C-alpha cells in the first residue's frame, strides 16, 4: 500500500473458512495481476504458508470452569510447528471460528486476544485476526475501532485495529480525485487504532479483479472541487455533442 516492509519474512495463514485450494488460487491470481516474474511468484509460494483447518473444529480457546482461556495444548502445538519457520505474521481467518462462540461475547474475544499474545510472545511475530464487521456498522460504513461484530473486548485488547469498507464512486472521487472505471471497486482501509505509532491516515485501494493498487489521497478545497465538477460536465457535454446527441 505504498509503505515500506520493515520486517519481511514468512507468513502463515490459518484458515477456517475458505479451503487451501481456494486461497492458493486467489494468491496465484493476485501474483499474475501484479505482473510478478517467475522468481517473485516462487518467493511468494515459498513464504506464504496456508494451513487449512476448516471443518476440523480447531479452537484457540476453551472453557475451563466457566472461564474462557487459551487452549494451551493447541497453542503449544502451533508454536512448535512455527518455530522452525520463523514467521513474521500469522493471519487467523475468521476470528469467530477459532473461539468458543458468541454466547459470552466479550469473554470469548478476550480469550482470543490472550491466545494471540501467547503466540506473539513465543514467536516474536504479528498475529492478525480477520474479523467480520457488524451488520449495522457495515451498512453505516463505520470505520472506527469498534466496527467489528460482537463486543468491545477485541478492539480494546488488540494493539492495532484496521477496518476495510467499500467506498462508493462519489466518495472515491472526493477522496482521491479520480473516477472509478467500469469493473473497478474502491476500498478504504482505515487505521483507527495504532498503539505503537502516531495517528495514521486511511489508505485508499483500487481493486480490479485480483489486482489491488494503492491510490494517494487528494485533499481538495471547495473551489477546486467545483472546478473539477465543472470540467466533468463540460467534458460530458462535449462528448455528447461530438456524438450527435443533443
mmCIF file of C-alpha atoms in Angstrom:
data_model
loop_
_atom_site.group_PDB
_atom_site.id
_atom_site.type_symbol
_atom_site.label_atom_id
_atom_site.label_comp_id
_atom_site.label_asym_id
_atom_site.label_seq_id
_atom_site.Cartn_x
_atom_site.Cartn_y
_atom_site.Cartn_z
ATOM 1 C CA UNK A 1 0.000 0.000 0.000
ATOM 2 C CA UNK A 2 2.854 2.384 -0.739
ATOM 3 C CA UNK A 3 4.568 1.662 2.588
ATOM 4 C CA UNK A 4 7.964 0.039 3.214
ATOM 5 C CA UNK A 5 8.066 -3.507 4.588
ATOM 6 C CA UNK A 6 10.417 -3.200 7.548
ATOM 7 C CA UNK A 7 10.377 -6.871 8.558
ATOM 8 C CA UNK A 8 9.978 -9.226 5.586
ATOM 9 C CA UNK A 9 9.673 -12.955 6.144
ATOM 10 C CA UNK A 10 7.372 -15.976 6.035
ATOM 11 C CA UNK A 11 3.617 -15.507 6.516
ATOM 12 C CA UNK A 12 1.350 -18.220 7.908
ATOM 13 C CA UNK A 13 -2.394 -18.194 7.206
ATOM 14 C CA UNK A 14 -4.674 -20.313 9.400
ATOM 15 C CA UNK A 15 -7.954 -20.558 7.507
ATOM 16 C CA UNK A 16 -11.164 -21.999 8.910
ATOM 17 C CA UNK A 17 -13.357 -20.534 6.187
ATOM 18 C CA UNK A 18 -12.024 -20.916 2.650
ATOM 19 C CA UNK A 19 -10.101 -24.014 1.582
ATOM 20 C CA UNK A 20 -6.370 -24.008 0.966
ATOM 21 C CA UNK A 21 -7.013 -24.662 -2.739
ATOM 22 C CA UNK A 22 -9.197 -21.548 -2.934
ATOM 23 C CA UNK A 23 -6.614 -19.350 -1.208
ATOM 24 C CA UNK A 24 -3.765 -20.679 -3.339
ATOM 25 C CA UNK A 25 -5.783 -19.930 -6.489
ATOM 26 C CA UNK A 26 -6.509 -16.387 -5.266
ATOM 27 C CA UNK A 27 -2.872 -15.826 -4.370
ATOM 28 C CA UNK A 28 -1.773 -17.026 -7.804
ATOM 29 C CA UNK A 29 -4.260 -14.670 -9.447
ATOM 30 C CA UNK A 30 -3.006 -11.731 -7.386
ATOM 31 C CA UNK A 31 0.590 -12.505 -8.377
ATOM 32 C CA UNK A 32 -0.404 -12.667 -12.040
ATOM 33 C CA UNK A 33 -2.342 -9.395 -11.898
ATOM 34 C CA UNK A 34 0.645 -7.679 -10.244
ATOM 35 C CA UNK A 35 2.838 -8.790 -13.129
ATOM 36 C CA UNK A 36 5.303 -10.644 -10.901
ATOM 37 C CA UNK A 37 8.112 -12.599 -12.511
ATOM 38 C CA UNK A 38 8.561 -16.342 -12.058
ATOM 39 C CA UNK A 39 11.198 -15.913 -9.336
ATOM 40 C CA UNK A 40 8.949 -13.498 -7.439
ATOM 41 C CA UNK A 41 5.986 -15.866 -7.715
ATOM 42 C CA UNK A 42 8.156 -18.695 -6.403
ATOM 43 C CA UNK A 43 9.201 -16.482 -3.489
ATOM 44 C CA UNK A 44 5.532 -15.856 -2.650
ATOM 45 C CA UNK A 45 4.689 -19.559 -2.929
ATOM 46 C CA UNK A 46 7.584 -20.482 -0.632
ATOM 47 C CA UNK A 47 6.879 -17.846 2.017
ATOM 48 C CA UNK A 48 3.076 -17.669 2.230
ATOM 49 C CA UNK A 49 2.172 -20.893 4.017
ATOM 50 C CA UNK A 50 -1.522 -21.794 4.241
ATOM 51 C CA UNK A 51 -2.890 -24.219 6.827
ATOM 52 C CA UNK A 52 -6.489 -25.252 6.160
ATOM 53 C CA UNK A 53 -8.237 -26.193 9.420
ATOM 54 C CA UNK A 54 -11.782 -25.696 8.124
ATOM 55 C CA UNK A 55 -14.114 -28.351 9.479
ATOM 56 C CA UNK A 56 -11.517 -29.669 11.935
ATOM 57 C CA UNK A 57 -13.003 -27.940 14.978
ATOM 58 C CA UNK A 58 -9.634 -26.441 15.928
ATOM 59 C CA UNK A 59 -10.076 -23.761 18.592
ATOM 60 C CA UNK A 60 -7.553 -21.389 20.118
ATOM 61 C CA UNK A 61 -9.654 -21.016 23.269
ATOM 62 C CA UNK A 62 -11.611 -23.285 25.599
ATOM 63 C CA UNK A 63 -13.924 -23.002 28.595
ATOM 64 C CA UNK A 64 -12.332 -24.132 31.838
ATOM 65 C CA UNK A 65 -14.545 -23.981 34.956
ATOM 66 C CA UNK A 66 -16.752 -21.400 33.280
ATOM 67 C CA UNK A 67 -13.789 -19.184 32.338
ATOM 68 C CA UNK A 68 -12.627 -18.701 28.738
ATOM 69 C CA UNK A 69 -8.907 -19.429 28.499
ATOM 70 C CA UNK A 70 -6.398 -20.024 25.697
ATOM 71 C CA UNK A 71 -6.325 -23.671 24.600
ATOM 72 C CA UNK A 72 -2.754 -24.246 25.779
ATOM 73 C CA UNK A 73 -2.195 -27.669 24.179
ATOM 74 C CA UNK A 74 -3.266 -26.469 20.721
ATOM 75 C CA UNK A 75 -1.342 -23.215 21.031
ATOM 76 C CA UNK A 76 1.850 -25.014 22.081
ATOM 77 C CA UNK A 77 1.476 -27.327 19.062
ATOM 78 C CA UNK A 78 1.154 -24.300 16.771
ATOM 79 C CA UNK A 79 4.179 -22.653 18.391
ATOM 80 C CA UNK A 80 6.240 -25.816 17.958
ATOM 81 C CA UNK A 81 5.363 -26.042 14.269
ATOM 82 C CA UNK A 82 6.044 -22.344 13.695
ATOM 83 C CA UNK A 83 9.402 -22.135 15.452
ATOM 84 C CA UNK A 84 11.172 -23.866 12.546
ATOM 85 C CA UNK A 85 9.507 -21.439 10.083
ATOM 86 C CA UNK A 86 10.118 -18.160 11.906
ATOM 87 C CA UNK A 87 7.029 -16.284 10.673
ATOM 88 C CA UNK A 88 6.795 -12.508 10.836
ATOM 89 C CA UNK A 89 2.996 -12.654 10.536
ATOM 90 C CA UNK A 90 0.284 -15.167 11.426
ATOM 91 C CA UNK A 91 -3.140 -14.488 9.890
ATOM 92 C CA UNK A 92 -6.111 -16.145 11.614
ATOM 93 C CA UNK A 93 -9.272 -16.074 9.498
ATOM 94 C CA UNK A 94 -12.038 -15.716 10.595
ATOM 95 C CA UNK A 95 -11.684 -14.965 14.293
ATOM 96 C CA UNK A 96 -15.151 -16.265 15.190
ATOM 97 C CA UNK A 97 -14.274 -19.790 14.013
ATOM 98 C CA UNK A 98 -11.329 -20.047 16.423
ATOM 99 C CA UNK A 99 -13.188 -19.051 19.595
ATOM 100 C CA UNK A 100 -15.813 -20.595 21.874
ATOM 101 C CA UNK A 101 -18.765 -18.847 20.219
ATOM 102 C CA UNK A 102 -20.625 -15.626 20.817
ATOM 103 C CA UNK A 103 -22.911 -16.547 23.702
ATOM 104 C CA UNK A 104 -20.405 -14.840 26.013
ATOM 105 C CA UNK A 105 -19.140 -12.243 23.588
ATOM 106 C CA UNK A 106 -16.503 -10.234 25.443
ATOM 107 C CA UNK A 107 -15.129 -13.237 27.339
ATOM 108 C CA UNK A 108 -14.742 -15.118 24.048
ATOM 109 C CA UNK A 109 -12.993 -12.165 22.412
ATOM 110 C CA UNK A 110 -10.645 -11.595 25.341
ATOM 111 C CA UNK A 111 -9.710 -15.278 25.229
ATOM 112 C CA UNK A 112 -8.645 -14.915 21.589
ATOM 113 C CA UNK A 113 -6.640 -11.805 22.455
ATOM 114 C CA UNK A 114 -4.796 -13.745 25.167
ATOM 115 C CA UNK A 115 -4.149 -16.614 22.740
ATOM 116 C CA UNK A 116 -2.766 -14.119 20.223
ATOM 117 C CA UNK A 117 -0.496 -12.625 22.876
ATOM 118 C CA UNK A 118 0.879 -16.078 23.682
ATOM 119 C CA UNK A 119 1.708 -16.684 20.005
ATOM 120 C CA UNK A 120 3.215 -13.220 19.661
ATOM 121 C CA UNK A 121 5.370 -13.651 22.754
ATOM 122 C CA UNK A 122 6.686 -17.077 21.773
ATOM 123 C CA UNK A 123 7.282 -16.345 18.081
ATOM 124 C CA UNK A 124 8.067 -12.593 18.103
ATOM 125 C CA UNK A 125 5.657 -12.005 15.237
ATOM 126 C CA UNK A 126 2.474 -10.092 14.481
ATOM 127 C CA UNK A 127 -0.773 -12.023 14.985
ATOM 128 C CA UNK A 128 -3.583 -10.708 12.797
ATOM 129 C CA UNK A 129 -7.193 -11.776 13.397
ATOM 130 C CA UNK A 130 -9.537 -11.227 10.446
ATOM 131 C CA UNK A 131 -12.878 -10.257 11.949
ATOM 132 C CA UNK A 132 -16.231 -9.567 10.312
ATOM 133 C CA UNK A 133 -17.971 -6.201 10.541
ATOM 134 C CA UNK A 134 -21.210 -5.910 12.459
ATOM 135 C CA UNK A 135 -24.333 -5.700 10.265
ATOM 136 C CA UNK A 136 -25.314 -2.188 11.311
ATOM 137 C CA UNK A 137 -21.702 -0.987 11.194
ATOM 138 C CA UNK A 138 -21.280 -2.342 7.665
ATOM 139 C CA UNK A 139 -24.457 -0.644 6.460
ATOM 140 C CA UNK A 140 -23.413 2.640 8.057
ATOM 141 C CA UNK A 141 -19.844 2.308 6.698
ATOM 142 C CA UNK A 142 -18.384 2.703 10.185
ATOM 143 C CA UNK A 143 -14.576 2.829 10.256
ATOM 144 C CA UNK A 144 -13.883 3.364 13.958
ATOM 145 C CA UNK A 145 -12.157 0.721 16.082
ATOM 146 C CA UNK A 146 -15.482 -0.747 17.231
ATOM 147 C CA UNK A 147 -16.761 -1.503 13.706
ATOM 148 C CA UNK A 148 -16.309 -5.255 14.190
ATOM 149 C CA UNK A 149 -19.176 -7.562 15.132
ATOM 150 C CA UNK A 150 -19.665 -8.592 18.724
ATOM 151 C CA UNK A 151 -18.326 -6.826 21.793
ATOM 152 C CA UNK A 152 -15.644 -4.251 22.534
ATOM 153 C CA UNK A 153 -13.036 -6.556 24.111
ATOM 154 C CA UNK A 154 -11.465 -7.482 20.758
ATOM 155 C CA UNK A 155 -10.759 -3.875 19.785
ATOM 156 C CA UNK A 156 -9.753 -2.895 23.305
ATOM 157 C CA UNK A 157 -7.305 -5.791 23.661
ATOM 158 C CA UNK A 158 -5.759 -5.512 20.192
ATOM 159 C CA UNK A 159 -2.795 -3.182 19.760
ATOM 160 C CA UNK A 160 -3.832 -2.330 16.204
ATOM 161 C CA UNK A 161 -7.234 -2.209 14.520
ATOM 162 C CA UNK A 162 -7.686 -1.764 10.769
ATOM 163 C CA UNK A 163 -11.137 -1.508 9.161
ATOM 164 C CA UNK A 164 -11.845 -2.073 5.463
ATOM 165 C CA UNK A 165 -15.042 -0.839 3.806
ATOM 166 C CA UNK A 166 -16.249 -0.324 0.254
ATOM 167 C CA UNK A 167 -16.159 3.257 -0.963
ATOM 168 C CA UNK A 168 -18.846 4.387 -3.428
ATOM 169 C CA UNK A 169 -17.912 6.187 -6.673
ATOM 170 C CA UNK A 170 -18.803 9.650 -5.332
ATOM 171 C CA UNK A 171 -16.847 9.223 -2.105
ATOM 172 C CA UNK A 172 -13.929 7.690 -4.023
ATOM 173 C CA UNK A 173 -13.811 10.697 -6.342
ATOM 174 C CA UNK A 174 -13.938 13.087 -3.405
ATOM 175 C CA UNK A 175 -11.099 11.329 -1.568
ATOM 176 C CA UNK A 176 -8.753 10.504 -4.463
ATOM 177 C CA UNK A 177 -9.657 12.963 -7.204
ATOM 178 C CA UNK A 178 -10.014 10.074 -9.683
ATOM 179 C CA UNK A 179 -13.051 8.250 -11.041
ATOM 180 C CA UNK A 180 -13.689 4.531 -10.759
ATOM 181 C CA UNK A 181 -13.834 2.879 -14.166
ATOM 182 C CA UNK A 182 -16.205 0.015 -15.086
ATOM 183 C CA UNK A 183 -15.137 -3.134 -13.242
ATOM 184 C CA UNK A 184 -13.213 -1.234 -10.566
ATOM 185 C CA UNK A 185 -14.047 -1.156 -6.858
ATOM 186 C CA UNK A 186 -12.925 1.466 -4.369
ATOM 187 C CA UNK A 187 -11.879 0.445 -0.850
ATOM 188 C CA UNK A 188 -10.880 2.421 2.219
ATOM 189 C CA UNK A 189 -8.586 0.824 4.785
ATOM 190 C CA UNK A 190 -8.904 2.905 7.930
ATOM 191 C CA UNK A 191 -6.397 2.573 10.769
ATOM 192 C CA UNK A 192 -8.304 3.885 13.790
ATOM 193 C CA UNK A 193 -6.069 2.250 16.412
ATOM 194 C CA UNK A 194 -2.265 2.107 16.202
ATOM 195 C CA UNK A 195 -0.858 1.803 19.717
ATOM 196 C CA UNK A 196 2.801 1.948 18.677
ATOM 197 C CA UNK A 197 2.603 4.739 16.112
ATOM 198 C CA UNK A 198 1.225 8.269 15.735
ATOM 199 C CA UNK A 199 -2.305 8.530 14.297
ATOM 200 C CA UNK A 200 -2.341 7.217 10.724
ATOM 201 C CA UNK A 201 -4.490 8.421 7.827
ATOM 202 C CA UNK A 202 -6.646 5.863 5.962
ATOM 203 C CA UNK A 203 -5.353 4.105 2.865
ATOM 204 C CA UNK A 204 -7.254 4.018 -0.426
ATOM 205 C CA UNK A 205 -7.180 0.913 -2.610
ATOM 206 C CA UNK A 206 -8.496 0.399 -6.130
ATOM 207 C CA UNK A 207 -9.453 -3.173 -6.948
ATOM 208 C CA UNK A 208 -9.722 -4.509 -10.485
ATOM 209 C CA UNK A 209 -10.329 -8.253 -10.477
ATOM 210 C CA UNK A 210 -7.466 -9.607 -8.355
ATOM 211 C CA UNK A 211 -5.307 -6.531 -8.774
ATOM 212 C CA UNK A 212 -5.099 -4.149 -5.820
ATOM 213 C CA UNK A 213 -3.462 -0.725 -6.227
ATOM 214 C CA UNK A 214 -2.726 1.895 -3.609
ATOM 215 C CA UNK A 215 -4.042 5.353 -4.556
ATOM 216 C CA UNK A 216 -2.884 8.559 -2.884
ATOM 217 C CA UNK A 217 -5.428 10.660 -1.073
ATOM 218 C CA UNK A 218 -6.117 14.086 -2.539
ATOM 219 C CA UNK A 219 -7.170 16.965 -0.302
ATOM 220 C CA UNK A 220 -9.427 19.113 -2.464
ATOM 221 C CA UNK A 221 -10.699 22.561 -1.457
ATOM 222 C CA UNK A 222 -14.229 23.697 -2.304
ATOM 223 C CA UNK A 223 -13.082 25.868 -5.206
ATOM 224 C CA UNK A 224 -11.015 23.063 -6.747
ATOM 225 C CA UNK A 225 -13.885 20.613 -6.212
ATOM 226 C CA UNK A 226 -16.289 22.939 -8.029
ATOM 227 C CA UNK A 227 -13.795 23.385 -10.857
ATOM 228 C CA UNK A 228 -13.480 19.627 -11.181
ATOM 229 C CA UNK A 229 -17.265 19.252 -11.345
ATOM 230 C CA UNK A 230 -17.460 21.966 -14.000
ATOM 231 C CA UNK A 231 -14.787 20.226 -16.066
ATOM 232 C CA UNK A 232 -16.613 16.893 -15.925
ATOM 233 C CA UNK A 233 -19.868 18.490 -17.058
ATOM 234 C CA UNK A 234 -18.031 20.238 -19.884
ATOM 235 C CA UNK A 235 -16.330 17.001 -20.991
ATOM 236 C CA UNK A 236 -19.657 15.153 -20.914
ATOM 237 C CA UNK A 237 -21.456 17.785 -22.991
ATOM 238 C CA UNK A 238 -18.566 17.914 -25.475
ATOM 239 C CA UNK A 239 -18.599 14.130 -25.978
ATOM 240 C CA UNK A 240 -22.391 14.075 -26.386
ATOM 241 C CA UNK A 241 -22.275 16.888 -28.934
ATOM 242 C CA UNK A 242 -19.500 15.137 -30.889
ATOM 243 C CA UNK A 243 -21.693 12.001 -30.968
ATOM 244 C CA UNK A 244 -24.614 13.946 -32.368
ATOM 245 C CA UNK A 245 -26.726 13.715 -29.229
ATOM 246 C CA UNK A 246 -28.434 16.938 -28.238
#
